[in-house]
Short mmCIF file of C-alpha atoms in Angstrom, two decimals:
data_model
loop_
_atom_site.label_atom_id
_atom_site.label_comp_id
_atom_site.label_asym_id
_atom_site.label_seq_id
_atom_site.Cartn_x
_atom_site.Cartn_y
_atom_site.Cartn_z
CA UNK A 1 60.07 187.87 125.28
CA UNK A 2 57.38 185.03 125.51
CA UNK A 3 55.96 184.59 128.89
CA UNK A 4 56.55 180.74 130.15
CA UNK A 5 54.24 178.21 129.96
CA UNK A 6 53.13 176.50 133.36
CA UNK A 7 53.82 172.82 132.75
CA UNK A 8 51.51 172.25 135.49
CA UNK A 9 48.06 174.12 133.12
CA UNK A 10 49.50 172.03 130.12
CA UNK A 11 47.35 168.46 129.58
CA UNK A 12 49.93 166.41 127.85
CA UNK A 13 51.77 163.52 129.47
CA UNK A 14 54.70 164.74 127.45
CA UNK A 15 54.25 168.85 129.38
CA UNK A 16 53.90 166.31 132.87
CA UNK A 17 57.28 164.13 132.30
CA UNK A 18 59.59 166.87 130.24
CA UNK A 19 58.54 168.96 134.41
CA UNK A 20 60.42 166.36 135.72
CA UNK A 21 63.81 165.06 133.50
CA UNK A 22 63.83 167.79 130.69
CA UNK A 23 66.82 169.56 132.29
CA UNK A 24 71.04 168.73 131.87
CA UNK A 25 71.72 167.92 134.76
CA UNK A 26 69.00 165.73 135.82
CA UNK A 27 69.73 163.30 132.69
CA UNK A 28 72.91 163.27 133.68
CA UNK A 29 72.78 162.92 137.24
CA UNK A 30 69.94 159.20 136.47
CA UNK A 31 73.40 158.35 134.01
CA UNK A 32 75.10 158.24 136.62
CA UNK A 33 72.51 156.79 139.04
CA UNK A 34 72.15 153.85 136.78
CA UNK A 35 75.48 153.52 136.51
CA UNK A 36 75.43 153.09 140.04
CA UNK A 37 76.25 156.32 141.34
CA UNK A 38 74.49 156.65 145.34
CA UNK A 39 76.58 159.56 146.61
CA UNK A 40 77.20 162.63 146.48
CA UNK A 41 80.05 162.68 145.96
CA UNK A 42 80.28 160.44 143.59
CA UNK A 43 77.78 162.70 141.71
CA UNK A 44 79.37 165.94 142.49
CA UNK A 45 83.18 164.17 141.50
CA UNK A 46 81.84 162.56 137.95
CA UNK A 47 79.88 165.49 136.34
CA UNK A 48 81.83 168.45 137.46
CA UNK A 49 78.71 169.89 138.97
CA UNK A 50 78.19 172.62 141.84
CA UNK A 51 78.07 171.31 145.36
CA UNK A 52 74.89 173.82 145.38
CA UNK A 53 73.30 172.80 142.31
CA UNK A 54 73.97 169.08 142.35
CA UNK A 55 71.97 170.37 146.26
CA UNK A 56 68.95 171.72 144.10
CA UNK A 57 68.47 168.96 141.59
CA UNK A 58 68.90 165.56 144.03
CA UNK A 59 65.94 167.37 145.88
CA UNK A 60 64.43 167.63 143.31
CA UNK A 61 65.28 163.71 141.46
CA UNK A 62 63.58 162.76 145.47
CA UNK A 63 61.16 165.18 145.64
CA UNK A 64 59.14 164.28 142.28
CA UNK A 65 59.89 160.59 143.63
CA UNK A 66 62.13 159.47 141.11
CA UNK A 67 64.90 158.68 144.21
CA UNK A 68 64.49 157.98 147.37
CA UNK A 69 67.27 159.74 150.58
CA UNK A 70 68.32 157.37 152.55
CA UNK A 71 71.37 157.35 155.32
CA UNK A 72 73.90 155.24 155.38
CA UNK A 73 76.19 156.58 157.81
CA UNK A 74 75.21 157.48 161.05
CA UNK A 75 77.88 159.28 162.81
CA UNK A 76 78.20 162.07 161.52
CA UNK A 77 74.76 160.94 159.01
CA UNK A 78 75.27 160.86 155.46
CA UNK A 79 73.06 159.74 152.83
CA UNK A 80 72.80 158.25 149.34
CA UNK A 81 70.78 158.37 146.66
CA UNK A 82 68.85 155.48 145.38
CA UNK A 83 66.75 155.23 142.58
CA UNK A 84 63.32 154.41 142.74
CA UNK A 85 60.87 152.00 141.19
CA UNK A 86 59.64 155.60 139.39
CA UNK A 87 62.80 155.94 138.69
CA UNK A 88 64.00 153.08 137.55
CA UNK A 89 61.35 153.08 134.50
CA UNK A 90 62.71 155.36 133.35
CA UNK A 91 65.48 153.36 132.11
CA UNK A 92 64.24 152.67 128.56
CA UNK A 93 63.84 156.47 127.98
CA UNK A 94 67.61 156.92 129.16
CA UNK A 95 68.26 154.06 126.86
CA UNK A 96 66.07 155.71 124.44
CA UNK A 97 67.96 158.76 124.11
CA UNK A 98 71.13 157.38 124.27
CA UNK A 99 70.48 155.69 120.87
CA UNK A 100 68.63 157.99 118.62
CA UNK A 101 71.78 160.42 119.74
CA UNK A 102 74.16 157.82 118.58
CA UNK A 103 72.47 157.70 115.84
CA UNK A 104 73.56 161.50 114.33
CA UNK A 105 76.54 159.78 115.06
CA UNK A 106 79.43 157.54 112.68
CA UNK A 107 80.08 154.59 114.44
CA UNK A 108 83.31 155.47 115.43
CA UNK A 109 82.48 159.24 117.02
CA UNK A 110 80.64 157.81 119.78
CA UNK A 111 81.83 158.25 123.13
CA UNK A 112 79.27 155.43 124.69
CA UNK A 113 77.83 152.74 123.42
CA UNK A 114 74.48 150.70 124.55
CA UNK A 115 75.80 146.67 125.20
CA UNK A 116 74.69 143.35 125.54
CA UNK A 117 75.52 143.37 129.81
CA UNK A 118 75.89 139.33 129.52
CA UNK A 119 77.35 139.23 126.16
CA UNK A 120 79.07 143.13 125.57
CA UNK A 121 77.76 143.24 122.04
CA UNK A 122 76.41 146.61 121.53
CA UNK A 123 72.37 146.97 120.78
CA UNK A 124 70.69 149.38 118.72
CA UNK A 125 67.69 150.17 121.43
CA UNK A 126 64.24 150.75 119.78
CA UNK A 127 60.61 151.25 121.43
CA UNK A 128 58.04 148.89 120.48
CA UNK A 129 54.38 148.66 120.95
CA UNK A 130 54.37 146.30 123.79
CA UNK A 131 50.91 143.81 122.32
CA UNK A 132 52.12 143.57 118.61
CA UNK A 133 55.92 144.33 119.47
CA UNK A 134 56.34 146.70 116.30
CA UNK A 135 58.62 149.68 116.36
CA UNK A 136 57.35 152.51 117.76
CA UNK A 137 59.58 154.57 114.96
CA UNK A 138 56.52 155.72 112.55
CA UNK A 139 55.58 158.88 113.01
CA UNK A 140 52.98 158.65 110.29
CA UNK A 141 51.32 154.93 112.05
CA UNK A 142 51.45 155.76 115.29
CA UNK A 143 49.88 159.31 116.75
CA UNK A 144 48.25 160.87 119.90
CA UNK A 145 45.01 161.24 120.49
CA UNK A 146 43.27 162.55 123.37
CA UNK A 147 42.72 159.88 126.05
CA UNK A 148 40.31 159.49 128.83
CA UNK A 149 40.58 161.92 130.50
CA UNK A 150 41.35 164.95 128.02
CA UNK A 151 39.63 168.48 128.81
CA UNK A 152 37.92 169.31 125.97
CA UNK A 153 41.05 171.33 124.47
CA UNK A 154 42.88 168.45 124.21
CA UNK A 155 39.32 166.15 122.05
CA UNK A 156 39.49 169.50 119.69
CA UNK A 157 42.75 169.28 119.17
CA UNK A 158 42.83 165.59 118.03
CA UNK A 159 39.44 164.60 117.67
CA UNK A 160 39.92 163.46 114.19
CA UNK A 161 42.76 161.20 115.30
CA UNK A 162 42.70 157.60 117.01
CA UNK A 163 40.39 157.00 120.29
CA UNK A 164 39.53 160.72 120.09
CA UNK A 165 37.53 161.18 117.07
CA UNK A 166 36.14 158.42 118.50
CA UNK A 167 35.34 159.72 121.70
CA UNK A 168 32.80 163.05 121.97
CA UNK A 169 32.98 165.71 123.86
CA UNK A 170 30.23 166.43 126.82
CA UNK A 171 28.50 168.77 124.92
CA UNK A 172 28.19 166.93 122.01
CA UNK A 173 26.51 164.61 122.92
#
């Protein structure tokens, strides 16, 4: 069996993001949080997850800064879990994953859709470049490239693409 990849040792921001949110229960808890759930019992009942699994996942989400644990009752002390600014910034990602999942289904097979809150009209979320408004679903037009903090391995991987092609590594100067 192949060894597990230590995501902290990878330079890819995709690996860094996956470390925080790419786990089944995590995505479902985040979906519930976006739907307004805040209390342990609400998450447990809606998800049908064991208390120990839910405790573990909520703790990880708090440790990662995606949820904030705060008391809502003092006697006895009870806590709620509220999305932080960092957690709320995942909304477009959750929307995109939902749209991608639905795109593989016939409209009558979709159990949940994304709608405009004011009108109730179903929408088709897409990811666009903020500066141009162009859709990013063309994998030939938009590619990964080494960034300014990339190490030599990342620069070598993407030397032929985008900014990575224009930035020589320190050893090449």
